[in-house]
PDB file of C-alpha atoms in Angstrom:
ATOM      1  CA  UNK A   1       3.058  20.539  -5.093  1.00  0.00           C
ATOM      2  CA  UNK A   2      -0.272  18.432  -4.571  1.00  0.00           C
ATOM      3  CA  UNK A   3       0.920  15.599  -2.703  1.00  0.00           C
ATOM      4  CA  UNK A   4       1.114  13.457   0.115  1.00  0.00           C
ATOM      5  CA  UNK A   5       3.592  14.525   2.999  1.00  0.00           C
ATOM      6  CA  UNK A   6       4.707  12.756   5.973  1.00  0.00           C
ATOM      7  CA  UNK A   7       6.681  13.884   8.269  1.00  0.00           C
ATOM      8  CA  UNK A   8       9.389  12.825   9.888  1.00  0.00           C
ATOM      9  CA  UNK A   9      10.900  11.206   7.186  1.00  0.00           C
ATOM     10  CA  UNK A  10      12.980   8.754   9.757  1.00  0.00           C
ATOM     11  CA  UNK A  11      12.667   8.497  13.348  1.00  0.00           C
ATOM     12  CA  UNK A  12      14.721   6.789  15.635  1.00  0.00           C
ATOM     13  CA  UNK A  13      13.891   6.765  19.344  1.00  0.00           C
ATOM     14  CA  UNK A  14      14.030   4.085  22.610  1.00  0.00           C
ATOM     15  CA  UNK A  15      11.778   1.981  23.503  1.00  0.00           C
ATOM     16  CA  UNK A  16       8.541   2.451  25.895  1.00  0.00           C
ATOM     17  CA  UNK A  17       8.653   6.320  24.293  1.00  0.00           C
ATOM     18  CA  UNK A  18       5.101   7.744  22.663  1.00  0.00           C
ATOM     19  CA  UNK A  19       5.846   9.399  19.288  1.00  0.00           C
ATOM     20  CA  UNK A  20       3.550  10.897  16.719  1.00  0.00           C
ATOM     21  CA  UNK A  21       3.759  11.013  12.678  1.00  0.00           C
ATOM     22  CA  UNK A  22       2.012  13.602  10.952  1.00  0.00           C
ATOM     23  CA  UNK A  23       0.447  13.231   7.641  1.00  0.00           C
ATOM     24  CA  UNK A  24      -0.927  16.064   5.353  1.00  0.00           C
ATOM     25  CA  UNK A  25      -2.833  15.736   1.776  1.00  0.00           C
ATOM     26  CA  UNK A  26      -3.931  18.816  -0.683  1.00  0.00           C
ATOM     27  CA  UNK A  27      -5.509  16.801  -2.926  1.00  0.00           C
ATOM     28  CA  UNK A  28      -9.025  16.987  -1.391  1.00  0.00           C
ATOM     29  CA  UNK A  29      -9.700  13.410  -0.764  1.00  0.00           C
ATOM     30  CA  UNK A  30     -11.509  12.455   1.548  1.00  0.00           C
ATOM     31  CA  UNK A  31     -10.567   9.360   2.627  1.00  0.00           C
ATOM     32  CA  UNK A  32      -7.007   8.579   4.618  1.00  0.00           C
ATOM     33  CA  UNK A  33      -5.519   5.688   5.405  1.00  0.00           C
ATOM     34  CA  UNK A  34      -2.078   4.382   7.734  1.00  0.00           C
ATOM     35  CA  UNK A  35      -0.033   1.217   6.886  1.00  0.00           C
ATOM     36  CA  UNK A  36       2.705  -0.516   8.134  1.00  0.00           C
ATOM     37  CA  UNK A  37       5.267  -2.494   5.897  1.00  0.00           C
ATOM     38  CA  UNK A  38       7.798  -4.746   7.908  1.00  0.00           C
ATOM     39  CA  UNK A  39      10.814  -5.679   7.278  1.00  0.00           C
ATOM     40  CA  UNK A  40       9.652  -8.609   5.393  1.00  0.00           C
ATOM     41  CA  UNK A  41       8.332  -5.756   3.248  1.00  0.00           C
ATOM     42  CA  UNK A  42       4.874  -7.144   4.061  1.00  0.00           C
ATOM     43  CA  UNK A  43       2.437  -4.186   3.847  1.00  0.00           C
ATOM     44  CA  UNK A  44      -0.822  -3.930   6.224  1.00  0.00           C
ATOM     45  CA  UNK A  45      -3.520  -1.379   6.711  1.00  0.00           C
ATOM     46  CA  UNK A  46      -3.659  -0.030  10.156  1.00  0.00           C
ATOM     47  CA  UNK A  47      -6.409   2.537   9.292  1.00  0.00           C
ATOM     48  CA  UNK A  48      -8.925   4.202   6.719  1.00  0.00           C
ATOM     49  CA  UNK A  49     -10.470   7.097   7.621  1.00  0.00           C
ATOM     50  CA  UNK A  50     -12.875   9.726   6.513  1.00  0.00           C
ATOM     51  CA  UNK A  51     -14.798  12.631   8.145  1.00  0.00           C
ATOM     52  CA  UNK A  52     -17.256   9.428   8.926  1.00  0.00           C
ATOM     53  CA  UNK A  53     -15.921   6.546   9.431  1.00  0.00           C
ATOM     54  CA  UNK A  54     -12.758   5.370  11.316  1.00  0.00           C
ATOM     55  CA  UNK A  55     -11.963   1.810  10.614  1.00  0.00           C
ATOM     56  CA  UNK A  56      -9.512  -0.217  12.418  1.00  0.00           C
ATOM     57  CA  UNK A  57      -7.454  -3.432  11.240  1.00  0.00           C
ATOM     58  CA  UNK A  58      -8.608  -5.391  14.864  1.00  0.00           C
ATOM     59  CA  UNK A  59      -4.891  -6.385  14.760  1.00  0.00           C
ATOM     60  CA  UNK A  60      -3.697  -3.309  15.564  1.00  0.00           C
ATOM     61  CA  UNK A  61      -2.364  -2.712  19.285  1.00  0.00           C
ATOM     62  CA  UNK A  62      -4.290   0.181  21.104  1.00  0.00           C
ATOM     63  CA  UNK A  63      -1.403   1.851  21.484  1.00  0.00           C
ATOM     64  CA  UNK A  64      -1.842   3.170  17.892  1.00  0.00           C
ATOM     65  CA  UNK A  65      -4.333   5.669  17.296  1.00  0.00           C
ATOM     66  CA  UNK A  66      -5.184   8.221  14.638  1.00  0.00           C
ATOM     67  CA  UNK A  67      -6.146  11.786  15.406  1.00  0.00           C
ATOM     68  CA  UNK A  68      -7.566  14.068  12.578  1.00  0.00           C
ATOM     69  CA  UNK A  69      -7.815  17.860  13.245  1.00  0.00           C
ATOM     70  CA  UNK A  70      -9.237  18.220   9.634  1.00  0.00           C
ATOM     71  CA  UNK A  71      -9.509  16.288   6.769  1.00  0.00           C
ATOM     72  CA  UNK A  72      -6.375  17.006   5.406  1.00  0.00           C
ATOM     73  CA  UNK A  73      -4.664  15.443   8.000  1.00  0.00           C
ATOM     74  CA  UNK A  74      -4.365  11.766   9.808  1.00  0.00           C
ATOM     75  CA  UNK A  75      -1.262  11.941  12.105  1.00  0.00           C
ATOM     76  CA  UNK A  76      -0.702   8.003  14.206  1.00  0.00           C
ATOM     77  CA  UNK A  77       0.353   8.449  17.992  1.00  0.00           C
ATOM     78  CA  UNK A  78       1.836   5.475  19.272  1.00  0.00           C
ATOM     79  CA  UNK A  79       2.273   4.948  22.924  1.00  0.00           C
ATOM     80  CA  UNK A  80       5.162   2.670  24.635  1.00  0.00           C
ATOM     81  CA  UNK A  81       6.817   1.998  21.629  1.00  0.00           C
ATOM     82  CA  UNK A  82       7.927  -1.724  21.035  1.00  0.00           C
ATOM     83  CA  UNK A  83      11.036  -3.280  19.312  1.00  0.00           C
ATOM     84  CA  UNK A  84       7.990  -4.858  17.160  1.00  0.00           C
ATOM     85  CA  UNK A  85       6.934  -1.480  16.266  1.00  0.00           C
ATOM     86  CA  UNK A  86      10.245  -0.626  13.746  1.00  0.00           C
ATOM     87  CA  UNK A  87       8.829  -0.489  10.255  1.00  0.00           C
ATOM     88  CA  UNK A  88       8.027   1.840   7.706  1.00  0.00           C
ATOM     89  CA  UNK A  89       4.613   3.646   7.873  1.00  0.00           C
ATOM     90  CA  UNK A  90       2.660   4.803   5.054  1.00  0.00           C
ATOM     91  CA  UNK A  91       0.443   7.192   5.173  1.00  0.00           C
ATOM     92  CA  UNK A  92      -2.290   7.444   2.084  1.00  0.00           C
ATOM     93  CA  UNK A  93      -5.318   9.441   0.500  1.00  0.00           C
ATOM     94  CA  UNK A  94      -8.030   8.684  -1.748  1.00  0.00           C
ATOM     95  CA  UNK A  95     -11.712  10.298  -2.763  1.00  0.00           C
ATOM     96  CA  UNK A  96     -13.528   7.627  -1.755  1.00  0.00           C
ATOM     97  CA  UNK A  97     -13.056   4.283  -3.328  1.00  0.00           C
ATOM     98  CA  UNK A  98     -10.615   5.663  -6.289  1.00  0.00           C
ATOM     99  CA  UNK A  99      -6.816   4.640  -6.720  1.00  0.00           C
ATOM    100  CA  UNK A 100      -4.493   5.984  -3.474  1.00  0.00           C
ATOM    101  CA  UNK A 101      -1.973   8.042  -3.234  1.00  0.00           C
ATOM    102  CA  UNK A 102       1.003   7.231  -0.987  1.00  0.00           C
ATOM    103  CA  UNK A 103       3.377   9.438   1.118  1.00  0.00           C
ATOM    104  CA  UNK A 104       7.213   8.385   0.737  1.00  0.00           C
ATOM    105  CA  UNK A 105       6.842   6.468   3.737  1.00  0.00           C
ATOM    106  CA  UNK A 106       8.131   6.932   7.732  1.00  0.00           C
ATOM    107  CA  UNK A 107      11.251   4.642   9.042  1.00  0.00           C
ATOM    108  CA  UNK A 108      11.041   4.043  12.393  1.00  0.00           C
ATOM    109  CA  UNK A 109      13.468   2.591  14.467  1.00  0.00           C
ATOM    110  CA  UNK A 110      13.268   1.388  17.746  1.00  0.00           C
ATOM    111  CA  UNK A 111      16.498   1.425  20.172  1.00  0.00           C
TER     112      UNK A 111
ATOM    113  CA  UNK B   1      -3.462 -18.510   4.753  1.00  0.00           C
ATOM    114  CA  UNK B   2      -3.471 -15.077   3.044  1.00  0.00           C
ATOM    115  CA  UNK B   3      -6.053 -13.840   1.521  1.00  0.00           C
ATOM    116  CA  UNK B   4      -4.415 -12.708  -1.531  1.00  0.00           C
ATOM    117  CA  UNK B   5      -1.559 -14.570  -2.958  1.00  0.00           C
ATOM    118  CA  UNK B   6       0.645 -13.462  -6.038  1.00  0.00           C
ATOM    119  CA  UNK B   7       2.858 -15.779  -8.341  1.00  0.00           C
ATOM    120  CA  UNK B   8       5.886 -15.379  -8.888  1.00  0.00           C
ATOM    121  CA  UNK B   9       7.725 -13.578  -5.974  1.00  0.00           C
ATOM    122  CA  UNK B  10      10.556 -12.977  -7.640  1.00  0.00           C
ATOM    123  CA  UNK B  11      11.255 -12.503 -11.350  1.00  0.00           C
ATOM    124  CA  UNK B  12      13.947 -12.198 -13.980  1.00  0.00           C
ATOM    125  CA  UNK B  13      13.617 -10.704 -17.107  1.00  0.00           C
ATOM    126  CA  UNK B  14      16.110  -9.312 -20.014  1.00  0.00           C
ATOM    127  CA  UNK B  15      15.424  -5.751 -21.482  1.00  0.00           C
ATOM    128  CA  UNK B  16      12.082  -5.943 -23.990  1.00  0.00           C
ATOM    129  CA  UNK B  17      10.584  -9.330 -22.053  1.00  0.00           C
ATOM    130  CA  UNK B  18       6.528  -9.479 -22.172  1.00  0.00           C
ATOM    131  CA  UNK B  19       5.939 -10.255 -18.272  1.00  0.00           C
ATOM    132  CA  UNK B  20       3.257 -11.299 -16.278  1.00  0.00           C
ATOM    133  CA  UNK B  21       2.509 -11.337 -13.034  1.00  0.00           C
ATOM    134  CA  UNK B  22      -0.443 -13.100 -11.002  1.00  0.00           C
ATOM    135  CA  UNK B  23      -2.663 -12.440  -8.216  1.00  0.00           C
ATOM    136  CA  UNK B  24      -5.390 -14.475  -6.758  1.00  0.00           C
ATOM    137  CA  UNK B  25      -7.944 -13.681  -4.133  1.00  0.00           C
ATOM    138  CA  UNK B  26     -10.085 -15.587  -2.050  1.00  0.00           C
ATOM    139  CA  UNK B  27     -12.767 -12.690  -0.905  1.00  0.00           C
ATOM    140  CA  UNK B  28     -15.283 -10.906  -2.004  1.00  0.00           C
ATOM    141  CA  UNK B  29     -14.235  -7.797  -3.578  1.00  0.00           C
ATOM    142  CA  UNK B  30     -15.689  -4.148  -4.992  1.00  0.00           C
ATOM    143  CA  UNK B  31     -11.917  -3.613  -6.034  1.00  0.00           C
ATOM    144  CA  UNK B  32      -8.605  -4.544  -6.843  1.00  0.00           C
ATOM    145  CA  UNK B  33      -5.515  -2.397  -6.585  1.00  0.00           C
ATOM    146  CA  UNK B  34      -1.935  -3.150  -8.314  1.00  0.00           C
ATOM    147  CA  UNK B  35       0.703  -1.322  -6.556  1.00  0.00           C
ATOM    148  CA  UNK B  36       4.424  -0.355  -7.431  1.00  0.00           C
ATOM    149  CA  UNK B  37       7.004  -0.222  -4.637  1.00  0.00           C
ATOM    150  CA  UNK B  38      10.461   1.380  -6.170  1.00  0.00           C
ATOM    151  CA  UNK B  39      13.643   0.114  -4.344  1.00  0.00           C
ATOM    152  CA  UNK B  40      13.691   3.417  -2.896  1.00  0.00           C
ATOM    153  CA  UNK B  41      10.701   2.482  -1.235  1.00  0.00           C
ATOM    154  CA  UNK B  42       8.072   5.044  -2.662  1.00  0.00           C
ATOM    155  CA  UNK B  43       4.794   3.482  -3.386  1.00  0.00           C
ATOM    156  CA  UNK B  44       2.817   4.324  -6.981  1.00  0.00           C
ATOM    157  CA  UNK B  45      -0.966   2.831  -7.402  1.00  0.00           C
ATOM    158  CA  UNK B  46      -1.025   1.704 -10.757  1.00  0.00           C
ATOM    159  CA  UNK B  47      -4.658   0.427 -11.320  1.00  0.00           C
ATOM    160  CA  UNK B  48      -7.850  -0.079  -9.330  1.00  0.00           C
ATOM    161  CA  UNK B  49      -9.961  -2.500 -10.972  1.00  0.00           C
ATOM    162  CA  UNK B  50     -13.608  -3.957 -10.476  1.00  0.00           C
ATOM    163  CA  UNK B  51     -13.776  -5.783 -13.727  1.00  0.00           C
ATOM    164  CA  UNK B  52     -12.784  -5.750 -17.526  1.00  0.00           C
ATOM    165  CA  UNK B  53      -9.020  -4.440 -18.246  1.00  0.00           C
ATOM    166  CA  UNK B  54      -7.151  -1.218 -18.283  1.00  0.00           C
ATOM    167  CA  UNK B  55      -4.306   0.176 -20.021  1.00  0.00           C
ATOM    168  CA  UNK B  56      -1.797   3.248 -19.044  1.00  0.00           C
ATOM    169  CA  UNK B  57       1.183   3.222 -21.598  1.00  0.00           C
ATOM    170  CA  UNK B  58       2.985  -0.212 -21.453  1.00  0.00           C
ATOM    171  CA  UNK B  59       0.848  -1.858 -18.246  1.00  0.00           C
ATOM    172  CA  UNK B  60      -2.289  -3.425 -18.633  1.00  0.00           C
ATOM    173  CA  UNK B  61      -4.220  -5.239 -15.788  1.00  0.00           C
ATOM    174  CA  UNK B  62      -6.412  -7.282 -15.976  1.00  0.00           C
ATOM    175  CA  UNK B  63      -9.162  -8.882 -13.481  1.00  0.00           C
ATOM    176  CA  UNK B  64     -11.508 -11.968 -13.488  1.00  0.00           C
ATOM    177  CA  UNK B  65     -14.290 -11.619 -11.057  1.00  0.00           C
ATOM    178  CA  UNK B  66     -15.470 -15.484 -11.419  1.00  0.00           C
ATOM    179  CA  UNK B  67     -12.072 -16.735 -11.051  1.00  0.00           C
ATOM    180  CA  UNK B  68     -10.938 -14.403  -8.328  1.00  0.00           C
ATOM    181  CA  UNK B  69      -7.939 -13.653 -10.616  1.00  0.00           C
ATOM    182  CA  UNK B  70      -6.081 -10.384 -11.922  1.00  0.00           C
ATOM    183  CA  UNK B  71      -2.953  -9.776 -13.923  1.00  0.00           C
ATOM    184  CA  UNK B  72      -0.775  -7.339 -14.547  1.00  0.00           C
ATOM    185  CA  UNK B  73       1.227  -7.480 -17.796  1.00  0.00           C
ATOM    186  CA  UNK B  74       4.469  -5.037 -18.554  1.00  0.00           C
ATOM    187  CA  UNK B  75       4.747  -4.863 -22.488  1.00  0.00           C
ATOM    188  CA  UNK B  76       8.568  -4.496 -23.859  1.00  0.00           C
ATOM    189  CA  UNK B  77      10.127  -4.286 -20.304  1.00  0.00           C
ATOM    190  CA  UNK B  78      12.473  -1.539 -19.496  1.00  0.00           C
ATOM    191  CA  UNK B  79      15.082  -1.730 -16.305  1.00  0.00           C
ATOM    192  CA  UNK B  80      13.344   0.953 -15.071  1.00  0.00           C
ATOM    193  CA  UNK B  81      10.198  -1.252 -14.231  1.00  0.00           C
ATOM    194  CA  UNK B  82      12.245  -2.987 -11.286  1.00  0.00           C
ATOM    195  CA  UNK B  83      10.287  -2.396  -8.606  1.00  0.00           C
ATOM    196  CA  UNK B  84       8.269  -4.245  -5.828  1.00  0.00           C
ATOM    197  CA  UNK B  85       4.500  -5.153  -7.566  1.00  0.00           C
ATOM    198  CA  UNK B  86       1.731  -5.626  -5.102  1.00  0.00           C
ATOM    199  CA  UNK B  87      -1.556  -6.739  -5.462  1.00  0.00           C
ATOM    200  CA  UNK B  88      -4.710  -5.720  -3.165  1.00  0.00           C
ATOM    201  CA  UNK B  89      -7.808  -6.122  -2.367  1.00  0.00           C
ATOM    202  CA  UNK B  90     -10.413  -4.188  -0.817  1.00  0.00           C
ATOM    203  CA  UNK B  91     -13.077  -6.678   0.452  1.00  0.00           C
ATOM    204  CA  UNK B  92     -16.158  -4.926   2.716  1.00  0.00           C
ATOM    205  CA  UNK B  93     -13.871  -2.117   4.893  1.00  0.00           C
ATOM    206  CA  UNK B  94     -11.151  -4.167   4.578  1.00  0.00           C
ATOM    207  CA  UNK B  95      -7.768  -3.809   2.095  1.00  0.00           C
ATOM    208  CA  UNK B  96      -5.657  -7.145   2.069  1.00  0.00           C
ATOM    209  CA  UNK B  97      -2.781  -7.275   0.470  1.00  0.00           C
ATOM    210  CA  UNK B  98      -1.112  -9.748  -1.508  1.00  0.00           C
ATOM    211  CA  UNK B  99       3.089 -10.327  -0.632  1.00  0.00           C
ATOM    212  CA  UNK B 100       4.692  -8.884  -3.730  1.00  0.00           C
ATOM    213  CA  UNK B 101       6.482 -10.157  -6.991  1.00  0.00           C
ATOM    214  CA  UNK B 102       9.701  -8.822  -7.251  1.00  0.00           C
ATOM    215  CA  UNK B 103      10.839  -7.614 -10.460  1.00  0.00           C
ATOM    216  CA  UNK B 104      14.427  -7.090 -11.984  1.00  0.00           C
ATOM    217  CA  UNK B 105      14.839  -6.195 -15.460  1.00  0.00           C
ATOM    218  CA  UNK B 106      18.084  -6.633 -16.626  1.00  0.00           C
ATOM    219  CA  UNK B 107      19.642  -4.628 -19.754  1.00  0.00           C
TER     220      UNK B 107
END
């Protein structure tokens, strides 16, 4: 199926732990972006990326960062994970400034 | 204050209801996105506008570029429509997001 995938779906780990979510499109685009919704259900981009450009939201904490092997994929690290940090993440492709398409979204909790 | 602010958050409506749903901005903009959040928490992009209107089936969105205004409209409203709407914005390299109207259509 041509999609959006992120993986894991949930992820539930203690605090002051590094974790990584993966993200994988085969649609082509070219253009990849990370958000975080809290639980107010307030969403926020994190990061847009393409084979170019990285652009950060200066709000985001350092200890986020995006790696892409390829441009299929944007997976977020996060280092010393925070209580703060629980949300869900979405992960996202476009071809440049066209409509997005979203992955089902990453819950994570923080113990 | 946010940059993007939608009216109503929250909205009732019976089965077959024309609804509306606001969102202004306050940047500049080269687009405007209308999202749909379903309660299980998948996210759908319904439009990306830069001016005029589009249609797909019963939505239509519109956008003002003067005013800094867009709507979305849902024409004979199903219960199947509740979901989460979201406007946003993407101004420069930026996206900003407006809160979300929350929509329950009730049989």
């Amino acid at each position: 199926d041509t999609a959006v995938s992120q993986t894991p779906k949930y992820l539930v780990t203690q605090m002051g732990n590094d974790k990584s979510i993966k993200c994988e499109q085969n649609l082509g685009h070219d253009t990849m972006y990370w958000y975080k919704q809290d639980s107010k259900k307030f969403l926020k981009i994190m990061f847009s990326y393409n084979n170019k450009e990285l652009i950060i939201n200066e709000t985001v904490p350092n200890r986020f960062s995006p790696k892409s092997p390829d441009k299929a994929h944007l997976n977020l690290h996060i280092n010393s994970l925070e209580l703060g940090d629980s949300a869900v993440y979405f992960c996202a492709s476009s071809h440049g400034p066209q409509p997005q398409h979203f992955g089902d979204g990453t819950r994570l909790s923080i113990l | 204050k946010n940059e993007v602010e939608q009216s109503p958050q929250n909205l009732t409506a019976q089965e077959g209801e024309f609804i509306t749903i606001n969102c202004s901005y306050s940047v500049g903009i080269s687009a405007l996105h209308w999202l749909q959040q379903h309660p299980g928490g998948g996210i759908v992009s319904l439009f990306m506008l830069s001016s005029g209107k589009k249609k797909h089936g019963r939505l239509i969105a519109t956008i003002n570029i003067q005013e800094k205004h867009s709507s979305l409209h849902i024409t004979a409203s199903h219960p199947r429509d509740s979901a989460v709407y979201i406007c946003a914005v993407r101004s420069r390299a930026q996206f900003y997001f407006g809160t979300g109207t929350s929509l329950t259509v009730i049989p």
